[in-house]
mmCIF file of C-alpha atoms in Angstrom:
data_model
loop_
_atom_site.group_PDB
_atom_site.id
_atom_site.type_symbol
_atom_site.label_atom_id
_atom_site.label_comp_id
_atom_site.label_asym_id
_atom_site.label_seq_id
_atom_site.Cartn_x
_atom_site.Cartn_y
_atom_site.Cartn_z
ATOM 1 C CA LYS A 1 0.014 0.279 -0.048
ATOM 2 C CA GLN A 2 2.666 2.385 0.859
ATOM 3 C CA TRP A 3 4.596 1.843 -2.420
ATOM 4 C CA TYR A 4 1.804 2.311 -3.975
ATOM 5 C CA GLN A 5 0.935 5.897 -2.537
ATOM 6 C CA ARG A 6 4.429 6.628 -3.417
ATOM 7 C CA ARG A 7 3.977 5.484 -6.932
ATOM 8 C CA VAL A 8 0.985 7.733 -7.287
ATOM 9 C CA ARG A 9 2.067 10.927 -5.726
ATOM 10 C CA GLY A 10 5.405 10.423 -7.811
ATOM 11 C CA GLU A 11 3.210 10.305 -11.008
ATOM 12 C CA PHE A 12 1.050 13.227 -10.025
ATOM 13 C CA ARG A 13 4.311 15.086 -9.454
ATOM 14 C CA GLU A 14 5.794 14.145 -13.061
ATOM 15 C CA TYR A 15 2.346 15.097 -14.480
ATOM 16 C CA ARG A 16 2.401 18.314 -13.227
ATOM 17 C CA ALA A 17 5.772 18.931 -14.021
ATOM 18 C CA GLN A 18 4.863 18.048 -17.579
ATOM 19 C CA VAL A 19 2.150 20.686 -17.393
ATOM 20 C CA ARG A 20 4.087 23.199 -15.950
ATOM 21 C CA SER A 21 6.736 22.815 -18.776
ATOM 22 C CA LEU A 22 4.458 22.741 -21.666
ATOM 23 C CA LEU A 23 2.766 26.350 -20.218
ATOM 24 C CA SER A 24 6.091 27.885 -19.749
ATOM 25 C CA ARG A 25 6.464 27.000 -23.668
ATOM 26 C CA LEU A 26 3.194 28.450 -24.707
ATOM 27 C CA ARG A 27 4.302 31.566 -22.494
ATOM 28 C CA ASP A 28 7.615 31.739 -24.224
ATOM 29 C CA GLY A 29 6.387 31.083 -27.426
ATOM 30 C CA ARG A 30 8.208 27.976 -28.164
ATOM 31 C CA GLU A 31 4.836 26.184 -28.670
ATOM 32 C CA ASP A 32 1.403 26.795 -30.409
ATOM 33 C CA VAL A 33 -1.840 26.015 -28.856
ATOM 34 C CA ASP A 34 -2.617 23.044 -31.525
ATOM 35 C CA SER A 35 0.440 21.091 -30.543
ATOM 36 C CA ALA A 36 0.032 22.263 -26.782
ATOM 37 C CA GLU A 37 -3.555 20.577 -26.931
ATOM 38 C CA ASN A 38 -2.309 17.412 -28.781
ATOM 39 C CA GLU A 39 0.374 17.275 -26.525
ATOM 40 C CA LEU A 40 -1.960 17.743 -23.281
ATOM 41 C CA MET A 41 -4.484 15.274 -24.214
ATOM 42 C CA SER A 42 -1.608 12.780 -24.715
ATOM 43 C CA LEU A 43 -0.386 12.855 -21.011
ATOM 44 C CA THR A 44 -1.723 10.346 -18.936
ATOM 45 C CA LEU A 45 -1.556 10.620 -14.809
ATOM 46 C CA MET A 46 -1.190 7.194 -14.426
ATOM 47 C CA GLU A 47 0.042 4.359 -16.530
ATOM 48 C CA PRO A 48 -2.183 1.512 -17.437
ATOM 49 C CA LYS A 49 -1.336 -1.464 -15.093
ATOM 50 C CA ASP A 50 -0.414 -3.538 -18.194
ATOM 51 C CA ASN A 51 2.032 -1.334 -19.882
ATOM 52 C CA MET A 52 4.157 -1.244 -16.598
ATOM 53 C CA VAL A 53 6.321 -4.726 -18.474
ATOM 54 C CA LYS A 54 6.608 -3.648 -21.859
ATOM 55 C CA ALA A 55 7.231 -6.912 -24.745
ATOM 56 C CA VAL A 56 10.782 -5.952 -26.077
ATOM 57 C CA ASP A 57 12.416 -6.901 -28.593
ATOM 58 C CA THR A 58 15.512 -9.768 -27.525
ATOM 59 C CA ASP A 59 17.859 -8.373 -29.918
ATOM 60 C CA THR A 60 17.837 -5.050 -27.851
ATOM 61 C CA ILE A 61 18.571 -7.309 -24.293
ATOM 62 C CA LEU A 62 21.958 -7.837 -23.401
ATOM 63 C CA LYS A 63 23.336 -11.366 -22.389
ATOM 64 C CA VAL A 64 24.293 -11.577 -19.168
ATOM 65 C CA GLY A 65 28.261 -12.235 -19.061
ATOM 66 C CA GLU A 66 28.762 -10.598 -22.479
ATOM 67 C CA GLU A 67 31.208 -7.708 -22.620
ATOM 68 C CA GLU A 68 28.866 -4.909 -23.084
ATOM 69 C CA TRP A 69 26.966 -6.286 -20.119
ATOM 70 C CA ARG A 70 29.919 -6.498 -18.010
ATOM 71 C CA GLN A 71 30.878 -2.847 -18.816
ATOM 72 C CA VAL A 72 27.600 -1.743 -17.630
ATOM 73 C CA GLU A 73 27.436 -3.676 -14.351
ATOM 74 C CA ASP A 74 30.926 -2.582 -14.011
ATOM 75 C CA GLN A 75 30.087 1.332 -14.275
ATOM 76 C CA PHE A 76 26.862 0.882 -12.256
ATOM 77 C CA ARG A 77 28.059 -0.787 -9.365
ATOM 78 C CA ALA A 78 30.920 1.125 -9.179
ATOM 79 C CA GLU A 79 28.968 4.312 -8.292
ATOM 80 C CA VAL A 80 26.573 2.479 -6.251
ATOM 81 C CA CYS A 81 28.790 0.158 -4.208
ATOM 82 C CA LYS A 82 30.108 3.516 -2.816
ATOM 83 C CA VAL A 83 26.610 3.466 -0.891
ATOM 84 C CA PRO A 84 27.009 0.714 1.890
ATOM 85 C CA SER A 85 23.494 0.277 2.116
ATOM 86 C CA TYR A 86 23.405 -0.436 -1.710
ATOM 87 C CA GLN A 87 26.323 -3.089 -1.900
ATOM 88 C CA SER A 88 24.030 -6.128 -2.315
ATOM 89 C CA ILE A 89 22.823 -4.319 -5.371
ATOM 90 C CA ARG A 90 22.518 -6.555 -8.647
ATOM 91 C CA ILE A 91 21.299 -5.830 -12.064
ATOM 92 C CA SER A 92 18.614 -8.179 -13.462
ATOM 93 C CA SER A 93 18.329 -6.904 -17.147
ATOM 94 C CA VAL A 94 19.550 -4.090 -19.566
ATOM 95 C CA GLU A 95 17.774 -3.145 -22.715
ATOM 96 C CA LYS A 96 19.172 -0.902 -25.183
ATOM 97 C CA PRO A 97 17.398 0.829 -28.111
ATOM 98 C CA ASN A 98 17.287 -1.028 -30.958
ATOM 99 C CA ALA A 99 19.950 -0.533 -33.907
ATOM 100 C CA THR A 100 18.060 1.470 -36.248
ATOM 101 C CA LYS A 101 16.611 3.554 -34.102
ATOM 102 C CA GLN A 102 19.726 4.259 -31.690
ATOM 103 C CA ASN A 103 21.368 5.120 -35.731
ATOM 104 C CA GLN A 104 18.899 7.962 -36.067
ATOM 105 C CA LEU A 105 18.764 9.227 -32.482
ATOM 106 C CA ARG A 106 22.941 9.316 -32.835
ATOM 107 C CA SER A 107 22.302 11.369 -36.290
ATOM 108 C CA SER A 108 20.419 13.853 -34.863
ATOM 109 C CA PHE A 109 22.469 13.540 -31.684
ATOM 110 C CA SER A 110 25.826 14.412 -33.428
ATOM 111 C CA VAL A 111 24.429 17.267 -35.706
ATOM 112 C CA ARG A 112 23.025 19.039 -32.426
ATOM 113 C CA CYS A 113 26.743 18.363 -30.386
ATOM 114 C CA ASN A 114 28.605 19.708 -33.638
ATOM 115 C CA ALA A 115 26.846 22.554 -32.805
ATOM 116 C CA LEU A 116 27.856 23.500 -29.169
ATOM 117 C CA ARG A 117 30.736 25.412 -28.122
ATOM 118 C CA ASP A 118 32.607 22.239 -26.943
ATOM 119 C CA PRO A 119 31.110 19.570 -28.977
ATOM 120 C CA ASP A 120 33.589 17.096 -27.896
ATOM 121 C CA LEU A 121 32.282 17.058 -24.304
ATOM 122 C CA ARG A 122 29.700 14.358 -23.890
ATOM 123 C CA ILE A 123 29.164 12.501 -21.016
ATOM 124 C CA ARG A 124 27.282 8.980 -20.034
ATOM 125 C CA LEU A 125 25.180 10.010 -17.332
ATOM 126 C CA TYR A 126 21.810 8.805 -15.319
ATOM 127 C CA TYR A 127 18.541 10.255 -15.939
ATOM 128 C CA CYS A 128 16.811 12.106 -13.141
ATOM 129 C CA GLY A 129 13.454 11.182 -13.680
ATOM 130 C CA GLY A 130 10.588 9.092 -15.369
ATOM 131 C CA LYS A 131 7.635 6.685 -14.527
ATOM 132 C CA ALA A 132 7.889 3.023 -16.326
ATOM 133 C CA GLY A 133 5.963 3.737 -19.112
ATOM 134 C CA THR A 134 7.728 7.176 -19.628
ATOM 135 C CA LEU A 135 11.710 5.559 -19.634
ATOM 136 C CA HIS A 136 10.092 2.780 -21.954
ATOM 137 C CA ARG A 137 9.562 5.078 -24.706
ATOM 138 C CA ILE A 138 12.387 7.333 -24.247
ATOM 139 C CA LEU A 139 14.345 3.984 -24.925
ATOM 140 C CA LYS A 140 12.369 3.618 -28.056
ATOM 141 C CA GLU A 141 11.771 6.870 -29.476
ATOM 142 C CA GLY A 142 14.459 9.282 -28.084
ATOM 143 C CA PHE A 143 13.791 12.356 -25.761
ATOM 144 C CA GLN A 144 10.996 15.002 -26.689
ATOM 145 C CA PRO A 145 10.137 18.276 -26.149
ATOM 146 C CA ARG A 146 7.065 16.767 -23.773
ATOM 147 C CA ASP A 147 9.800 14.965 -21.257
ATOM 148 C CA MET A 148 11.131 18.670 -20.058
ATOM 149 C CA VAL A 149 10.307 19.101 -16.310
ATOM 150 C CA ALA A 150 9.835 22.235 -14.258
ATOM 151 C CA GLY A 151 12.816 21.730 -11.856
ATOM 152 C CA ASP A 152 14.320 23.902 -9.119
ATOM 153 C CA TYR A 153 16.947 24.805 -11.618
ATOM 154 C CA GLY A 154 15.110 25.414 -14.514
ATOM 155 C CA VAL A 155 12.613 23.710 -17.239
ATOM 156 C CA GLY A 156 14.582 21.083 -18.964
ATOM 157 C CA LEU A 157 16.137 17.392 -18.663
ATOM 158 C CA TYR A 158 18.380 16.672 -15.452
ATOM 159 C CA PHE A 159 21.086 14.346 -15.285
ATOM 160 C CA THR A 160 23.301 13.251 -12.635
ATOM 161 C CA GLN A 161 26.939 10.798 -12.862
ATOM 162 C CA ASN A 162 25.526 9.342 -9.605
ATOM 163 C CA PRO A 163 23.013 6.406 -9.827
ATOM 164 C CA VAL A 164 22.015 6.534 -6.503
ATOM 165 C CA ARG A 165 20.976 10.204 -6.714
ATOM 166 C CA ALA A 166 19.043 9.257 -10.239
ATOM 167 C CA MET A 167 17.187 6.411 -8.505
ATOM 168 C CA GLN A 168 15.402 9.398 -6.126
ATOM 169 C CA TYR A 169 13.763 10.330 -9.159
ATOM 170 C CA SER A 170 13.036 7.210 -11.096
ATOM 171 C CA GLU A 171 10.690 4.232 -11.322
ATOM 172 C CA PRO A 172 12.028 2.015 -8.759
ATOM 173 C CA GLY A 173 14.198 -1.002 -10.045
ATOM 174 C CA LEU A 174 14.856 1.028 -13.492
ATOM 175 C CA LEU A 175 17.434 3.628 -14.421
ATOM 176 C CA LEU A 176 18.271 5.285 -18.120
ATOM 177 C CA GLN A 177 21.902 5.747 -18.576
ATOM 178 C CA CYS A 178 22.265 8.078 -21.527
ATOM 179 C CA GLU A 179 24.652 9.746 -23.460
ATOM 180 C CA VAL A 180 24.546 13.907 -23.045
ATOM 181 C CA GLY A 181 26.351 16.522 -24.802
ATOM 182 C CA ILE A 182 27.441 19.298 -22.589
ATOM 183 C CA GLY A 183 29.475 21.216 -24.559
ATOM 184 C CA MET A 184 30.358 24.688 -22.217
ATOM 185 C CA ALA A 185 28.292 24.270 -18.885
ATOM 186 C CA GLU A 186 27.593 27.069 -16.467
ATOM 187 C CA SER A 187 27.694 26.356 -13.055
ATOM 188 C CA VAL A 188 24.803 27.798 -11.124
ATOM 189 C CA LEU A 189 23.549 27.733 -7.347
ATOM 190 C CA LYS A 190 20.632 29.986 -7.804
ATOM 191 C CA MET A 191 17.305 28.434 -8.186
ATOM 192 C CA ASP A 192 15.407 29.673 -11.140
ATOM 193 C CA GLN A 193 12.273 27.101 -11.825
ATOM 194 C CA ASN A 194 11.450 29.661 -15.163
ATOM 195 C CA ARG A 195 14.611 29.199 -16.623
ATOM 196 C CA ASN A 196 14.287 27.735 -20.282
ATOM 197 C CA ARG A 197 17.757 27.932 -21.787
ATOM 198 C CA PRO A 198 21.453 27.906 -20.703
ATOM 199 C CA PRO A 199 23.414 31.504 -19.899
ATOM 200 C CA VAL A 200 24.302 33.637 -22.753
ATOM 201 C CA GLY A 201 27.646 31.608 -24.331
ATOM 202 C CA TYR A 202 27.084 28.450 -22.644
ATOM 203 C CA ASP A 203 25.330 24.776 -23.569
ATOM 204 C CA SER A 204 23.994 23.390 -20.693
ATOM 205 C CA VAL A 205 24.183 24.197 -16.486
ATOM 206 C CA LEU A 206 25.474 22.647 -13.696
ATOM 207 C CA THR A 207 23.307 22.901 -10.986
ATOM 208 C CA GLY A 208 23.349 22.707 -6.890
ATOM 209 C CA ASP A 209 21.880 20.428 -5.269
ATOM 210 C CA ARG A 210 17.762 20.379 -5.849
ATOM 211 C CA ASN A 211 14.802 18.502 -4.011
ATOM 212 C CA VAL A 212 13.470 15.469 -4.441
ATOM 213 C CA ASP A 213 9.879 14.802 -5.429
ATOM 214 C CA HIS A 214 9.870 11.298 -3.761
ATOM 215 C CA VAL A 215 9.208 9.577 -7.139
ATOM 216 C CA GLY A 216 11.498 6.650 -5.969
ATOM 217 C CA ILE A 217 11.785 4.805 -3.177
ATOM 218 C CA TYR A 218 15.257 5.514 -1.810
ATOM 219 C CA SER A 219 14.486 9.203 -1.364
ATOM 220 C CA HIS A 220 15.431 9.163 2.068
ATOM 221 C CA GLN A 221 18.595 8.681 1.391
ATOM 222 C CA ARG A 222 20.448 12.046 0.943
ATOM 223 C CA HIS A 223 23.305 12.449 -1.802
ATOM 224 C CA ASN A 224 23.846 16.143 -2.442
ATOM 225 C CA GLU A 225 25.571 15.849 -5.909
ATOM 226 C CA LEU A 226 25.132 18.300 -8.387
ATOM 227 C CA GLN A 227 23.134 17.556 -11.768
ATOM 228 C CA TYR A 228 23.307 18.503 -15.645
ATOM 229 C CA LEU A 229 20.749 20.382 -17.094
ATOM 230 C CA ILE A 230 19.970 20.657 -20.530
ATOM 231 C CA PHE A 231 17.147 22.462 -22.632
ATOM 232 C CA ASP A 232 17.524 20.827 -26.152
ATOM 233 C CA SER A 233 15.737 17.276 -26.022
ATOM 234 C CA THR A 234 18.134 16.391 -29.055
ATOM 235 C CA GLN A 235 21.439 16.763 -26.892
ATOM 236 C CA ALA A 236 20.678 13.631 -25.116
ATOM 237 C CA ILE A 237 20.285 9.990 -26.252
ATOM 238 C CA PRO A 238 19.064 6.730 -24.312
ATOM 239 C CA ILE A 239 21.648 4.003 -24.283
ATOM 240 C CA TYR A 240 20.750 1.715 -21.667
ATOM 241 C CA LEU A 241 17.688 0.953 -19.783
ATOM 242 C CA VAL A 242 19.205 -0.641 -16.478
ATOM 243 C CA TYR A 243 16.926 -3.224 -14.218
ATOM 244 C CA PHE A 244 18.041 -3.581 -10.990
ATOM 245 C CA ASN A 245 17.163 -5.308 -7.517
ATOM 246 C CA ILE A 246 18.405 -4.655 -4.282
#
């Protein structure tokens, strides 16, 4: 019952953040009314129960023990196991986009990164957010403007190098690892929920610590990790969706 209540609260907060993001884009003239209406109609407050587990193409699931699996697991555990209470964590499955879609996403990503002030600064980070249905959609389709959320430091996509920190915003047992074009990042300490673009001369923002909306079940853990904030959905691509158990 407590898990269900946390999930309801978390999904409501994500729904509210998506609506706030949409209103911000309307205010700034970055979204027309018809597109906004269609997007608003597509938002759902709760995922249908049957959609919690998606049918997947077996070619997109990494085989346990293969080199690619071990690389994902080693990186994941190297960060997670720094927290004593998470040293027993185990990855149960790893899914990636199918090759055709990944090539399409990477093509758009490369074009966007080449326009950044530092095109070579691309980092693998964990996405801070998303219920199960949202994470599966992003893995299959890539990030979209509707995935922007209104957080403490602005309307955009938030990422962190620390998977434990990302767990605080994500569906329990799921994390999305992404490649993010950072470019030139400006460090900011002042919170501004209306910020919708990086400072002049920069491509992204490195934020201070922000409040947790209690989307995940790990929100009782405090990890004051800096987060990267980007304002363009083509500036990040999904790499792996990691399923894990503690």
